[in-house]
Amino acid sequence: MFFYPSDDFPSRRSYSLIELAIVADEPVLTMQLIQRFNQSKLIEPEDSIVGGQYVNLAAHYEAAKAMEALLAANIFLAAGTDQSADSALLFSRVFTEAGLKNIRMLVDSGASIEAVVDGSPTPATYAASEGDLWKLQCLYLMGATLPSLDVVEKRLAEDRLLDSRNALEGVMDYLSDPQSNISEPVMNACSPSST
């Protein structure tokens, strides 16, 4: 089972200090809190589920500095699994260059660009269905298989929100000609020569 950082995160009444530090993209504070909780035995070192939640949260909220600190500490690999990296890649968001950096870091640390986590779609299919064009382009430049147009057409038929429809239409335009119009930030962060 994977952790999906829900959109209700800002409306929750209580937050862990670690979650707040991650969302604020404060890597030093994040790692200090994790270390303190580890010393108090509130987080077991082999607990990759908790670590995976932190990595997912950093990916979802585009907290690139916190992500870098978490990955450097192998925080989600404690149990010897990269399942958390795969789910973080799946649910990552890319609205800024920090999100692109997160994708690069997750893939470089072992996340599979073609992973299917608990029956989910691949990260590229998920990005297309969410209208996340930069993420889709980034994954494509890293070698991901692009989804077919019908995946996006189905989502477009279901979605009535104008912002979503515009994003999905942008993804459809891109899928009809993937070599066209990849933005400079995506090229800089995700092309094979950027590693």
Tab-separated table of C-alpha atoms in Angstrom:
chain	number	residue	atom	x	y	z
A	1	MET	CA	0.000	0.000	0.000
A	2	PHE	CA	1.353	3.413	-0.893
A	3	PHE	CA	0.902	6.799	0.714
A	4	TYR	CA	-0.823	9.429	-1.367
A	5	PRO	CA	-0.380	12.923	-0.005
A	6	SER	CA	-3.932	14.144	-0.330
A	7	ASP	CA	-5.090	17.594	-1.280
A	8	ASP	CA	-6.712	17.866	2.144
A	9	PHE	CA	-3.264	18.188	3.737
A	10	PRO	CA	-3.644	21.988	4.189
A	11	SER	CA	-7.056	21.554	5.840
A	12	ARG	CA	-5.973	18.993	8.436
A	13	ARG	CA	-6.074	20.191	12.021
A	14	SER	CA	-2.860	18.578	13.129
A	15	TYR	CA	0.443	18.037	11.415
A	16	SER	CA	3.600	16.341	12.455
A	17	LEU	CA	6.540	18.675	12.815
A	18	ILE	CA	8.387	16.603	10.236
A	19	GLU	CA	5.549	17.043	7.706
A	20	LEU	CA	5.570	20.798	8.224
A	21	ALA	CA	9.345	20.964	7.792
A	22	ILE	CA	9.110	18.966	4.544
A	23	VAL	CA	6.284	21.043	3.079
A	24	ALA	CA	8.207	24.210	4.049
A	25	ASP	CA	11.191	22.691	2.184
A	26	GLU	CA	13.476	23.073	5.185
A	27	PRO	CA	15.995	20.225	4.835
A	28	VAL	CA	18.064	20.917	7.953
A	29	LEU	CA	15.013	21.087	10.196
A	30	THR	CA	13.512	18.016	8.501
A	31	MET	CA	16.589	15.915	9.192
A	32	GLN	CA	17.008	17.238	12.740
A	33	LEU	CA	13.409	16.290	13.535
A	34	ILE	CA	13.750	12.850	11.964
A	35	GLN	CA	16.937	12.260	13.935
A	36	ARG	CA	15.288	13.397	17.180
A	37	PHE	CA	12.252	11.159	16.595
A	38	ASN	CA	14.543	8.243	15.749
A	39	GLN	CA	16.369	8.722	19.044
A	40	SER	CA	13.011	8.704	20.857
A	41	LYS	CA	12.104	5.429	19.102
A	42	LEU	CA	9.033	7.077	17.561
A	43	ILE	CA	10.329	6.071	14.127
A	44	GLU	CA	12.100	2.752	13.773
A	45	PRO	CA	15.143	2.904	11.463
A	46	GLU	CA	13.803	0.047	9.341
A	47	ASP	CA	10.388	1.683	8.932
A	48	SER	CA	10.385	2.412	5.209
A	49	ILE	CA	6.640	3.095	5.264
A	50	VAL	CA	7.148	6.227	7.368
A	51	GLY	CA	10.208	7.204	5.343
A	52	GLY	CA	8.259	6.617	2.144
A	53	GLN	CA	5.548	8.958	3.371
A	54	TYR	CA	8.134	11.678	3.831
A	55	VAL	CA	9.599	11.144	0.367
A	56	ASN	CA	6.088	11.133	-1.128
A	57	LEU	CA	5.230	14.338	0.692
A	58	ALA	CA	8.378	16.063	-0.585
A	59	ALA	CA	7.569	14.916	-4.131
A	60	HIS	CA	3.948	15.996	-3.952
A	61	TYR	CA	4.732	19.468	-2.615
A	62	GLU	CA	7.815	20.001	-4.828
A	63	ALA	CA	10.097	20.324	-1.809
A	64	ALA	CA	13.348	19.705	-3.672
A	65	LYS	CA	15.731	20.651	-0.856
A	66	ALA	CA	13.919	18.381	1.600
A	67	MET	CA	13.821	15.622	-1.037
A	68	GLU	CA	17.557	15.898	-1.556
A	69	ALA	CA	18.180	15.578	2.195
A	70	LEU	CA	15.813	12.596	2.506
A	71	LEU	CA	17.389	10.779	-0.430
A	72	ALA	CA	20.927	11.532	0.776
A	73	ALA	CA	20.021	9.899	4.090
A	74	ASN	CA	18.512	6.878	2.273
A	75	ILE	CA	15.463	7.557	4.389
A	76	PHE	CA	13.118	5.355	2.370
A	77	LEU	CA	15.596	2.600	1.590
A	78	ALA	CA	16.027	1.496	5.195
A	79	ALA	CA	14.037	-1.678	4.597
A	80	GLY	CA	15.834	-2.425	1.325
A	81	THR	CA	12.956	-1.475	-0.948
A	82	ASP	CA	12.520	1.230	-3.533
A	83	GLN	CA	8.733	0.930	-3.573
A	84	SER	CA	8.539	4.327	-1.907
A	85	ALA	CA	10.670	5.933	-4.624
A	86	ASP	CA	8.377	4.467	-7.264
A	87	SER	CA	5.224	5.760	-5.586
A	88	ALA	CA	6.849	9.164	-4.965
A	89	LEU	CA	7.611	9.393	-8.684
A	90	LEU	CA	4.054	8.389	-9.532
A	91	PHE	CA	2.427	11.036	-7.331
A	92	SER	CA	4.998	13.795	-7.706
A	93	ARG	CA	3.769	17.094	-9.033
A	94	VAL	CA	5.630	19.340	-11.423
A	95	PHE	CA	4.546	22.956	-11.536
A	96	THR	CA	8.016	24.404	-10.980
A	97	GLU	CA	11.643	23.603	-11.633
A	98	ALA	CA	11.840	22.152	-8.099
A	99	GLY	CA	9.366	19.474	-9.203
A	100	LEU	CA	11.565	18.680	-12.200
A	101	LYS	CA	14.559	18.393	-9.879
A	102	ASN	CA	12.592	15.951	-7.698
A	103	ILE	CA	11.841	13.744	-10.698
A	104	ARG	CA	15.520	13.691	-11.661
A	105	MET	CA	16.570	12.853	-8.075
A	106	LEU	CA	13.969	10.077	-7.725
A	107	VAL	CA	14.972	8.444	-11.011
A	108	ASP	CA	18.670	8.804	-10.190
A	109	SER	CA	18.025	7.127	-6.827
A	110	GLY	CA	16.304	4.126	-8.380
A	111	ALA	CA	12.668	4.987	-9.060
A	112	SER	CA	11.425	3.241	-12.183
A	113	ILE	CA	9.906	5.454	-14.866
A	114	GLU	CA	7.714	2.516	-15.891
A	115	ALA	CA	6.733	1.321	-12.398
A	116	VAL	CA	3.210	0.181	-11.638
A	117	VAL	CA	2.590	0.532	-7.897
A	118	ASP	CA	-0.367	-1.356	-6.422
A	119	GLY	CA	-2.223	-1.432	-9.740
A	120	SER	CA	-1.645	2.252	-10.499
A	121	PRO	CA	-0.915	3.534	-13.997
A	122	THR	CA	2.677	4.255	-14.982
A	123	PRO	CA	4.006	7.682	-13.941
A	124	ALA	CA	3.706	8.965	-17.543
A	125	THR	CA	0.108	7.771	-17.857
A	126	TYR	CA	-0.743	9.318	-14.510
A	127	ALA	CA	0.922	12.619	-15.494
A	128	ALA	CA	-1.012	12.673	-18.774
A	129	SER	CA	-4.324	11.957	-17.066
A	130	GLU	CA	-3.638	14.747	-14.537
A	131	GLY	CA	-2.662	17.257	-17.229
A	132	ASP	CA	0.887	17.527	-15.831
A	133	LEU	CA	2.688	18.409	-19.058
A	134	TRP	CA	6.128	19.164	-17.601
A	135	LYS	CA	6.178	15.876	-15.723
A	136	LEU	CA	5.070	13.990	-18.828
A	137	GLN	CA	7.740	15.653	-20.962
A	138	CYS	CA	10.404	15.037	-18.323
A	139	LEU	CA	9.561	11.340	-18.068
A	140	TYR	CA	9.547	11.048	-21.862
A	141	LEU	CA	13.018	12.605	-22.102
A	142	MET	CA	14.184	10.061	-19.510
A	143	GLY	CA	12.880	7.203	-21.670
A	144	ALA	CA	9.328	6.591	-20.439
A	145	THR	CA	6.739	5.162	-22.779
A	146	LEU	CA	4.079	7.741	-23.547
A	147	PRO	CA	0.437	6.796	-23.017
A	148	SER	CA	-1.990	6.709	-25.893
A	149	LEU	CA	-4.254	9.650	-26.639
A	150	ASP	CA	-7.337	7.694	-25.592
A	151	VAL	CA	-6.179	7.744	-21.937
A	152	VAL	CA	-6.283	11.543	-21.964
A	153	GLU	CA	-9.442	11.681	-24.082
A	154	LYS	CA	-11.228	9.514	-21.509
A	155	ARG	CA	-10.126	11.787	-18.669
A	156	LEU	CA	-11.086	14.873	-20.684
A	157	ALA	CA	-14.584	13.448	-21.179
A	158	GLU	CA	-14.930	12.997	-17.400
A	159	ASP	CA	-13.499	16.345	-16.268
A	160	ARG	CA	-15.647	19.436	-16.239
A	161	LEU	CA	-13.209	21.870	-14.602
A	162	LEU	CA	-11.918	24.447	-17.067
A	163	ASP	CA	-8.363	24.498	-15.674
A	164	SER	CA	-8.170	20.718	-15.909
A	165	ARG	CA	-9.613	20.712	-19.411
A	166	ASN	CA	-7.045	23.272	-20.598
A	167	ALA	CA	-4.193	21.262	-19.054
A	168	LEU	CA	-5.488	18.030	-20.583
A	169	GLU	CA	-5.824	19.662	-24.001
A	170	GLY	CA	-2.188	20.795	-23.717
A	171	VAL	CA	-1.182	17.202	-22.957
A	172	MET	CA	-3.176	15.945	-25.960
A	173	ASP	CA	-1.399	18.443	-28.238
A	174	TYR	CA	1.930	17.251	-26.897
A	175	LEU	CA	1.072	13.545	-27.271
A	176	SER	CA	0.177	14.064	-30.914
A	177	ASP	CA	3.736	15.375	-31.517
A	178	PRO	CA	6.075	14.535	-28.598
A	179	GLN	CA	9.161	16.051	-30.213
A	180	SER	CA	7.579	19.483	-30.339
A	181	ASN	CA	7.745	22.309	-27.910
A	182	ILE	CA	9.542	20.907	-24.875
A	183	SER	CA	10.264	23.843	-22.599
A	184	GLU	CA	13.811	24.854	-21.697
A	185	PRO	CA	13.443	24.076	-17.962
A	186	VAL	CA	12.293	20.535	-18.830
A	187	MET	CA	15.145	20.072	-21.304
A	188	ASN	CA	17.697	21.339	-18.767
A	189	ALA	CA	16.466	19.116	-15.932
A	190	CYS	CA	15.478	15.947	-17.734
A	191	SER	CA	17.444	15.376	-20.911
A	192	PRO	CA	20.045	12.599	-20.768
A	193	SER	CA	22.854	15.157	-20.943
A	194	SER	CA	21.596	16.853	-17.742
A	195	THR	CA	22.738	14.037	-15.433
